[in-house]
JSON list of C-alpha atoms in Angstrom, two decimals:
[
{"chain": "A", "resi": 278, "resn": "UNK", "atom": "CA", "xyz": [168.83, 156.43, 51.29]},
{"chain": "A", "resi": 279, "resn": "UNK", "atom": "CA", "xyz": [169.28, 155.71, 55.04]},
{"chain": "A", "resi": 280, "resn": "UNK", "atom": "CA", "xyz": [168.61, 159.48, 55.84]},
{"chain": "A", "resi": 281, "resn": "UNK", "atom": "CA", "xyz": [165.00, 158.88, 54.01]},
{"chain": "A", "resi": 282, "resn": "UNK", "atom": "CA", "xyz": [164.31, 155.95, 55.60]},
{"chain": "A", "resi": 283, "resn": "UNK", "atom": "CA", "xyz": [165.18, 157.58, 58.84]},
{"chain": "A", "resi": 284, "resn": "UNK", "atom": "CA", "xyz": [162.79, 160.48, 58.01]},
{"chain": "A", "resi": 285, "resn": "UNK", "atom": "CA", "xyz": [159.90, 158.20, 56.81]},
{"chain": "A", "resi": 286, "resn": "UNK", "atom": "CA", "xyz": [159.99, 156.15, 59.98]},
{"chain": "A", "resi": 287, "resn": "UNK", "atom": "CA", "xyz": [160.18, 159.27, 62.06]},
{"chain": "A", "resi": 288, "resn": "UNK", "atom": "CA", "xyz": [157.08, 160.87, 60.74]},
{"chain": "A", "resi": 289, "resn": "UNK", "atom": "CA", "xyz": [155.26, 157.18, 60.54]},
{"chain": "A", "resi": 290, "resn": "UNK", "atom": "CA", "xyz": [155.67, 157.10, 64.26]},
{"chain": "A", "resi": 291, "resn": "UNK", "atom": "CA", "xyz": [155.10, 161.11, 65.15]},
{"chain": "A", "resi": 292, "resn": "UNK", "atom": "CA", "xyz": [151.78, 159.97, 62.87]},
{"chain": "A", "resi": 293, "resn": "UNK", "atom": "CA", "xyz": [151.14, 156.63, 65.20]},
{"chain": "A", "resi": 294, "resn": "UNK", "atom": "CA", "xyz": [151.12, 158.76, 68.48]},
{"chain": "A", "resi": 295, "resn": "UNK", "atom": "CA", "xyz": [148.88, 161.57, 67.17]},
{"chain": "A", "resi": 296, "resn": "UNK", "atom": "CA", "xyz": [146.59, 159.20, 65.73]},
{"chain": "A", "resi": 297, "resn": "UNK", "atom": "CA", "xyz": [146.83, 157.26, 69.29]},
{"chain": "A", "resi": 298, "resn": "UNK", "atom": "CA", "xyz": [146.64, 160.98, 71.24]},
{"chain": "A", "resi": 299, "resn": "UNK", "atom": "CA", "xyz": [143.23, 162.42, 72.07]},
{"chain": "A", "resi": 300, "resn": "UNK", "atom": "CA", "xyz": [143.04, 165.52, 73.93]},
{"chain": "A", "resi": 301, "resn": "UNK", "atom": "CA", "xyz": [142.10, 165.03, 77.31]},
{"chain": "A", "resi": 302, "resn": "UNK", "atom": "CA", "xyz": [138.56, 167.03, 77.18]},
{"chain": "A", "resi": 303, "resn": "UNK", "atom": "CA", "xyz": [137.57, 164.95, 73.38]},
{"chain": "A", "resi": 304, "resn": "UNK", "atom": "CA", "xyz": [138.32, 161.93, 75.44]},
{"chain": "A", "resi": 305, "resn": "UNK", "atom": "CA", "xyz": [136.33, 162.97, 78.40]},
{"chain": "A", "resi": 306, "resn": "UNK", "atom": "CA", "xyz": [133.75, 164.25, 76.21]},
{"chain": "A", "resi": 307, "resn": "UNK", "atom": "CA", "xyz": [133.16, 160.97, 74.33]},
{"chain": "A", "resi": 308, "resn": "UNK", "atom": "CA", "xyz": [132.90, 159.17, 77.11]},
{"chain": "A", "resi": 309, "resn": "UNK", "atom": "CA", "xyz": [130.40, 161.45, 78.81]},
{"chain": "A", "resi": 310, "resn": "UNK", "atom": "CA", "xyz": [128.12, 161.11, 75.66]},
{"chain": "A", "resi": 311, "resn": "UNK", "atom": "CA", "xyz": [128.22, 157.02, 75.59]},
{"chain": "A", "resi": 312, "resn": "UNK", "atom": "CA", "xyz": [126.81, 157.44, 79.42]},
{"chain": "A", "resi": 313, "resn": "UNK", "atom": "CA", "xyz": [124.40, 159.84, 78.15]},
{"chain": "A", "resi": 314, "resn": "UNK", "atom": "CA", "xyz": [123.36, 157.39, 75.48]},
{"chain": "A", "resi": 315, "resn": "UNK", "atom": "CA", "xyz": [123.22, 154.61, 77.76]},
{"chain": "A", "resi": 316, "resn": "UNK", "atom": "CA", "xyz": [121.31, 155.95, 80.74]},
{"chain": "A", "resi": 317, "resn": "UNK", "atom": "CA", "xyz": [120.00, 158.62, 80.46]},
{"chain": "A", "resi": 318, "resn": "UNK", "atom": "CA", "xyz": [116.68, 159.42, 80.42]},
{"chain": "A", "resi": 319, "resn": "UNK", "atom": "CA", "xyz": [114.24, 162.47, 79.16]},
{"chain": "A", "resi": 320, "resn": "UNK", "atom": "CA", "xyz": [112.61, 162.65, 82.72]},
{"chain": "A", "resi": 321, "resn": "UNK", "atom": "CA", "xyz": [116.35, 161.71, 84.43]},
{"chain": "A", "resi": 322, "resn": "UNK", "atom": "CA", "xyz": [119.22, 163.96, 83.30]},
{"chain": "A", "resi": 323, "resn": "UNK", "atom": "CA", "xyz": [122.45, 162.53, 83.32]},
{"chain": "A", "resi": 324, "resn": "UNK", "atom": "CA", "xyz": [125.19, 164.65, 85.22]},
{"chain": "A", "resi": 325, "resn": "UNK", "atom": "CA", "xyz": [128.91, 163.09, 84.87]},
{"chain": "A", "resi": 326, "resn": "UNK", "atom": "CA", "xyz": [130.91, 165.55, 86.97]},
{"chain": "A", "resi": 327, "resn": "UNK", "atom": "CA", "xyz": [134.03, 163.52, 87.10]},
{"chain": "A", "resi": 328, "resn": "UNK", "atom": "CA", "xyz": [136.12, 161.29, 84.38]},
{"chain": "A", "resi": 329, "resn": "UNK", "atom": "CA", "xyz": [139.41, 160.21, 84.58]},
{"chain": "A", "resi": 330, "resn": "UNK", "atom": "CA", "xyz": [141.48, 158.16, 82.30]},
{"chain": "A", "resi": 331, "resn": "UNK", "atom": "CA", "xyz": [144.06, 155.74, 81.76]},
{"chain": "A", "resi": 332, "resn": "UNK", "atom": "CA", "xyz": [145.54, 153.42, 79.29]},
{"chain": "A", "resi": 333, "resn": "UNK", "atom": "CA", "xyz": [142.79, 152.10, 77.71]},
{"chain": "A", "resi": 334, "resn": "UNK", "atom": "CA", "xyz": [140.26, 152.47, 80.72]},
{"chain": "A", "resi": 335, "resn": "UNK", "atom": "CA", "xyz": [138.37, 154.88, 82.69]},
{"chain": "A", "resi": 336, "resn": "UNK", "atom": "CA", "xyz": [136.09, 155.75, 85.66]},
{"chain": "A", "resi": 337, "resn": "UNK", "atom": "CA", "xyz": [133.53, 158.47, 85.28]},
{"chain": "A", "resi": 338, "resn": "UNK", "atom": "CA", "xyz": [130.95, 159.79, 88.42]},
{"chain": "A", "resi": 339, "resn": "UNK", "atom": "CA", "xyz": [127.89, 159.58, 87.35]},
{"chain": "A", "resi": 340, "resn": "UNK", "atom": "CA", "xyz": [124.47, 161.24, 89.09]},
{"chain": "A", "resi": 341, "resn": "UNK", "atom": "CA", "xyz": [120.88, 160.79, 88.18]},
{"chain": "A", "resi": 342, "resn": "UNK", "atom": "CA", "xyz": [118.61, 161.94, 90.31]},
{"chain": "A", "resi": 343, "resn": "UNK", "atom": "CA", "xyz": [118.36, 160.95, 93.65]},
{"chain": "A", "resi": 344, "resn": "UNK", "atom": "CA", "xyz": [121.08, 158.24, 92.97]},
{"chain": "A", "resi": 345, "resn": "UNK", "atom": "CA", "xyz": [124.64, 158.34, 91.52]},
{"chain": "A", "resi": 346, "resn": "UNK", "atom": "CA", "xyz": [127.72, 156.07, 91.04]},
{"chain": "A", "resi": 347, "resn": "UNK", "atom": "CA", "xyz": [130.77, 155.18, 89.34]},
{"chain": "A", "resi": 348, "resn": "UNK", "atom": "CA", "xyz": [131.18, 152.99, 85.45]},
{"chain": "A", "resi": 349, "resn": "UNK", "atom": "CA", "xyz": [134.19, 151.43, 84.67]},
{"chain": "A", "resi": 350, "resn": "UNK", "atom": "CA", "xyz": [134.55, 151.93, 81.03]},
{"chain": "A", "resi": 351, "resn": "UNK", "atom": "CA", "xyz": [137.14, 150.50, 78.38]},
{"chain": "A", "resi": 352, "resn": "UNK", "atom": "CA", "xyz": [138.65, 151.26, 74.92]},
{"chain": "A", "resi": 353, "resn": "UNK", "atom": "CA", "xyz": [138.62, 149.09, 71.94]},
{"chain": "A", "resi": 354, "resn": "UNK", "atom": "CA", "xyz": [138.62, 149.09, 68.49]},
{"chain": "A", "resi": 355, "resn": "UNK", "atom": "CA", "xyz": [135.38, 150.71, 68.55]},
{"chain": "A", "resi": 356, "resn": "UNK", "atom": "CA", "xyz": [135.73, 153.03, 70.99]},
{"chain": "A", "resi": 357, "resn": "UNK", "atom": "CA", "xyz": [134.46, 153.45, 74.87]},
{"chain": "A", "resi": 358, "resn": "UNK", "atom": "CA", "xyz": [132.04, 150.90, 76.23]},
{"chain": "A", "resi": 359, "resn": "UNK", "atom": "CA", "xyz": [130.43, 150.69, 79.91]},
{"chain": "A", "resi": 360, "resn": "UNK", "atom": "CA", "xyz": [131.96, 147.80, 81.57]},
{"chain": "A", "resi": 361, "resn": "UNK", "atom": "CA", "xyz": [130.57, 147.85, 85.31]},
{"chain": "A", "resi": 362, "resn": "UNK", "atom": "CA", "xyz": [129.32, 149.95, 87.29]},
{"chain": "A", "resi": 363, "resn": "UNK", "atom": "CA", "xyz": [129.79, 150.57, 91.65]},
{"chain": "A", "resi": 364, "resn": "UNK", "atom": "CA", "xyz": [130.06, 153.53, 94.13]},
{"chain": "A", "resi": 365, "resn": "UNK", "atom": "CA", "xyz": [133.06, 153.40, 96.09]},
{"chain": "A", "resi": 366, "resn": "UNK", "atom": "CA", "xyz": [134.62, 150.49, 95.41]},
{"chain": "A", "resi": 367, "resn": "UNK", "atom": "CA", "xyz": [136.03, 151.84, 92.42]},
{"chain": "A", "resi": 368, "resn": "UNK", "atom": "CA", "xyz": [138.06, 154.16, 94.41]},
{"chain": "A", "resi": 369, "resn": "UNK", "atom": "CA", "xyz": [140.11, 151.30, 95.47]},
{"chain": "A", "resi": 370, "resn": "UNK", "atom": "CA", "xyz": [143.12, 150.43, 93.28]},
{"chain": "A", "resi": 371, "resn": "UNK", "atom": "CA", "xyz": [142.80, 146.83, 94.14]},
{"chain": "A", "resi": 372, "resn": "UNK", "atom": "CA", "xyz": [139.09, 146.80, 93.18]},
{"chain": "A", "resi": 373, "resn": "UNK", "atom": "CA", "xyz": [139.96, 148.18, 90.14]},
{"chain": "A", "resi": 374, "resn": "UNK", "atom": "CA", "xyz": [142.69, 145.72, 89.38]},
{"chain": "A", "resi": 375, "resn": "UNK", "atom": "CA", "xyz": [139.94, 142.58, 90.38]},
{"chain": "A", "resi": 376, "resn": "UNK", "atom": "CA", "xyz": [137.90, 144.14, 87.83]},
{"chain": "A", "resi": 377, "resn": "UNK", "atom": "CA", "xyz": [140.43, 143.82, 84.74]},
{"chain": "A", "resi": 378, "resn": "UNK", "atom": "CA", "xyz": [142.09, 147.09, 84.96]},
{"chain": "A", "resi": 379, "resn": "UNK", "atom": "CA", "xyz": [145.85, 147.23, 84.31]},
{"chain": "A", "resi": 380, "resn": "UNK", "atom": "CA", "xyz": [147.78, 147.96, 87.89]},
{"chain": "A", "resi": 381, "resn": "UNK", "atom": "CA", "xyz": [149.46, 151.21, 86.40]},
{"chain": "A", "resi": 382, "resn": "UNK", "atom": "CA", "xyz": [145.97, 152.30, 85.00]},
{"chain": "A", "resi": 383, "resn": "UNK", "atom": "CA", "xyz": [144.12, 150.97, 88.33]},
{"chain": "A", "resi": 384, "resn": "UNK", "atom": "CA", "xyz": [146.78, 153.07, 89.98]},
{"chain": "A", "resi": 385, "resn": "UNK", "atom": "CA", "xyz": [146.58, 155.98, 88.31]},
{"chain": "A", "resi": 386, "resn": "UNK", "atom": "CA", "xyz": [143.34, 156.03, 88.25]},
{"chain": "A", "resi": 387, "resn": "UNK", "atom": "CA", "xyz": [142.54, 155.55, 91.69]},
{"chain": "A", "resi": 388, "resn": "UNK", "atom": "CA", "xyz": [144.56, 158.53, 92.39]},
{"chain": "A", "resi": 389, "resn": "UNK", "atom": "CA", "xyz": [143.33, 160.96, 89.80]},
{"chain": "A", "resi": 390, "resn": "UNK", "atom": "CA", "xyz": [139.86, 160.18, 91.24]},
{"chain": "A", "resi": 391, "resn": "UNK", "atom": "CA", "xyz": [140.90, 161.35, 94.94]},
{"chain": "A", "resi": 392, "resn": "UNK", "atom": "CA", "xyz": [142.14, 164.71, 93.30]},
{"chain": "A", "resi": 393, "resn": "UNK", "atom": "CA", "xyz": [139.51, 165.63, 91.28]},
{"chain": "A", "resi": 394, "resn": "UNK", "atom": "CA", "xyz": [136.95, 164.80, 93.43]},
{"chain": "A", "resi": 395, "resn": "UNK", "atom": "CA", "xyz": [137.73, 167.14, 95.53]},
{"chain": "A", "resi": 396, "resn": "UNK", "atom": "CA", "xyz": [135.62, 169.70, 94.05]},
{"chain": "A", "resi": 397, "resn": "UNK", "atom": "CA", "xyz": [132.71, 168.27, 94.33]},
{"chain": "A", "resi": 398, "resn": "UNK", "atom": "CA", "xyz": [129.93, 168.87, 97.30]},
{"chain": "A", "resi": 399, "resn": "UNK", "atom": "CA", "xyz": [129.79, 166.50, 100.22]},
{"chain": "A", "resi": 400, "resn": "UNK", "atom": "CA", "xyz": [126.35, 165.45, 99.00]},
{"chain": "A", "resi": 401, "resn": "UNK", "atom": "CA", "xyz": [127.14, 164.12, 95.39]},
{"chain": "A", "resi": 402, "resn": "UNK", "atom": "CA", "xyz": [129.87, 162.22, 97.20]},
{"chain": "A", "resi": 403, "resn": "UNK", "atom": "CA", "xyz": [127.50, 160.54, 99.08]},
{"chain": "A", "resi": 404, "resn": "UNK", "atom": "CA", "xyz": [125.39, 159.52, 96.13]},
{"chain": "A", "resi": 405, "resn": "UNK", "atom": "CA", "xyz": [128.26, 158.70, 94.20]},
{"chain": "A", "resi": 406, "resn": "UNK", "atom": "CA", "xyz": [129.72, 156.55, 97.03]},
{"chain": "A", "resi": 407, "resn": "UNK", "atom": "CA", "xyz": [125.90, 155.38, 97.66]},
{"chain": "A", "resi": 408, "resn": "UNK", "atom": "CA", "xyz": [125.89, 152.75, 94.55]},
{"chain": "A", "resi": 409, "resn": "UNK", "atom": "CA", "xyz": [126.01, 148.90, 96.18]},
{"chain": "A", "resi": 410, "resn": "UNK", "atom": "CA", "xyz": [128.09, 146.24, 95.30]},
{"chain": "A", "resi": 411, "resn": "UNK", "atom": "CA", "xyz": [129.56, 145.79, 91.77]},
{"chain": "A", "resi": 412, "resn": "UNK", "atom": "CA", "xyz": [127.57, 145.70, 88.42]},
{"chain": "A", "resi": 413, "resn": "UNK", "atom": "CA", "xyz": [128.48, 143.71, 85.35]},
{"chain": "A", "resi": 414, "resn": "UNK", "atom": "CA", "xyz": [126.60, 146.29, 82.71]},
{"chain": "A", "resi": 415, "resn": "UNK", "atom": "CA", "xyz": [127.64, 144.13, 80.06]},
{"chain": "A", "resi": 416, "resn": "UNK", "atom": "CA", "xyz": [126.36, 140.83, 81.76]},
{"chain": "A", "resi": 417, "resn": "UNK", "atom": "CA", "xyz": [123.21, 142.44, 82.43]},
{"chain": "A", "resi": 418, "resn": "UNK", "atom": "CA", "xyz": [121.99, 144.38, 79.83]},
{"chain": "A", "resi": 419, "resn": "UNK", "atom": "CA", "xyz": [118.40, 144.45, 81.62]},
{"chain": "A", "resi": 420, "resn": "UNK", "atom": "CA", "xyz": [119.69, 146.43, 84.19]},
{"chain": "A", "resi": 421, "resn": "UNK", "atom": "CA", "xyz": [121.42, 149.23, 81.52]},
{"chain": "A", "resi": 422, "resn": "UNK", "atom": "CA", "xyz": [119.05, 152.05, 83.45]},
{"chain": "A", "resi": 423, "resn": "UNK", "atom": "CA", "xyz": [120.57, 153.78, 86.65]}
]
């Protein structure tokens, strides 16, 4: 009896963590298509050349046009949802942490960002750095459009 117990709890939580799992690229890919659904526009194409994840938050680049940024985006129950949005600020672990991100996640995060970032050109830095200050997206839903 105990060695069926043992088994049933063992595949209850090898099914918890692949339930909780997402690959990596389904994660990023799901979050690139909420920012796509959210701001972009048919005569302003949404590029997201960055997104990096942690926990139950991320950080994705974001360019559109002439102008470009960074959303802070969180998991829930119903999946990814636009939180804020900056430009460099979010590079900052601190910043992160000020905005309700988890010090691990703001962390890791902050770091992940400096190392894949590196592939992009000097110029979409400067748009993505360009963004001012710190938007609430969901205290301002009149200002959804980049």
């Amino acid at each position: 009896m105990k060695k069926y117990l043992l088994a049933i709890s063992g595949l209850f939580v090898l099914w918890t963590m692949a339930a909780h799992a997402q690959p990596s690229a389904a994660v990023d890919t799901h979050i690139i298509h909420v920012l796509k659904n959210q701001f972009e526009r048919p005569n302003k194409p949404l590029e997201v050349p960055v997104v990096v994840v942690s926990g139950d938050y991320a950080v994705a680049d974001w360019l559109q046009g002439d102008k470009g940024g960074r959303a802070l985006l969180r998991r829930n129950a119903d999946g990814w949802r636009v939180q804020m949005c900056s430009g460099a600020q979010f590079k900052s672990s601190q910043v992160l942490r000020q905005a309700g991100v988890q010090a691990d996640d703001a962390n890791q995060i902050s770091r992940a960002l400096k190392k894949n970032e590196q592939s992009l050109t000097h110029e979409q830095l400067k748009k993505i750095d360009s963004f001012q200050g710190i938007m609430d997206v969901l205290s301002n839903p009149e200002h959804h459009h980049h």
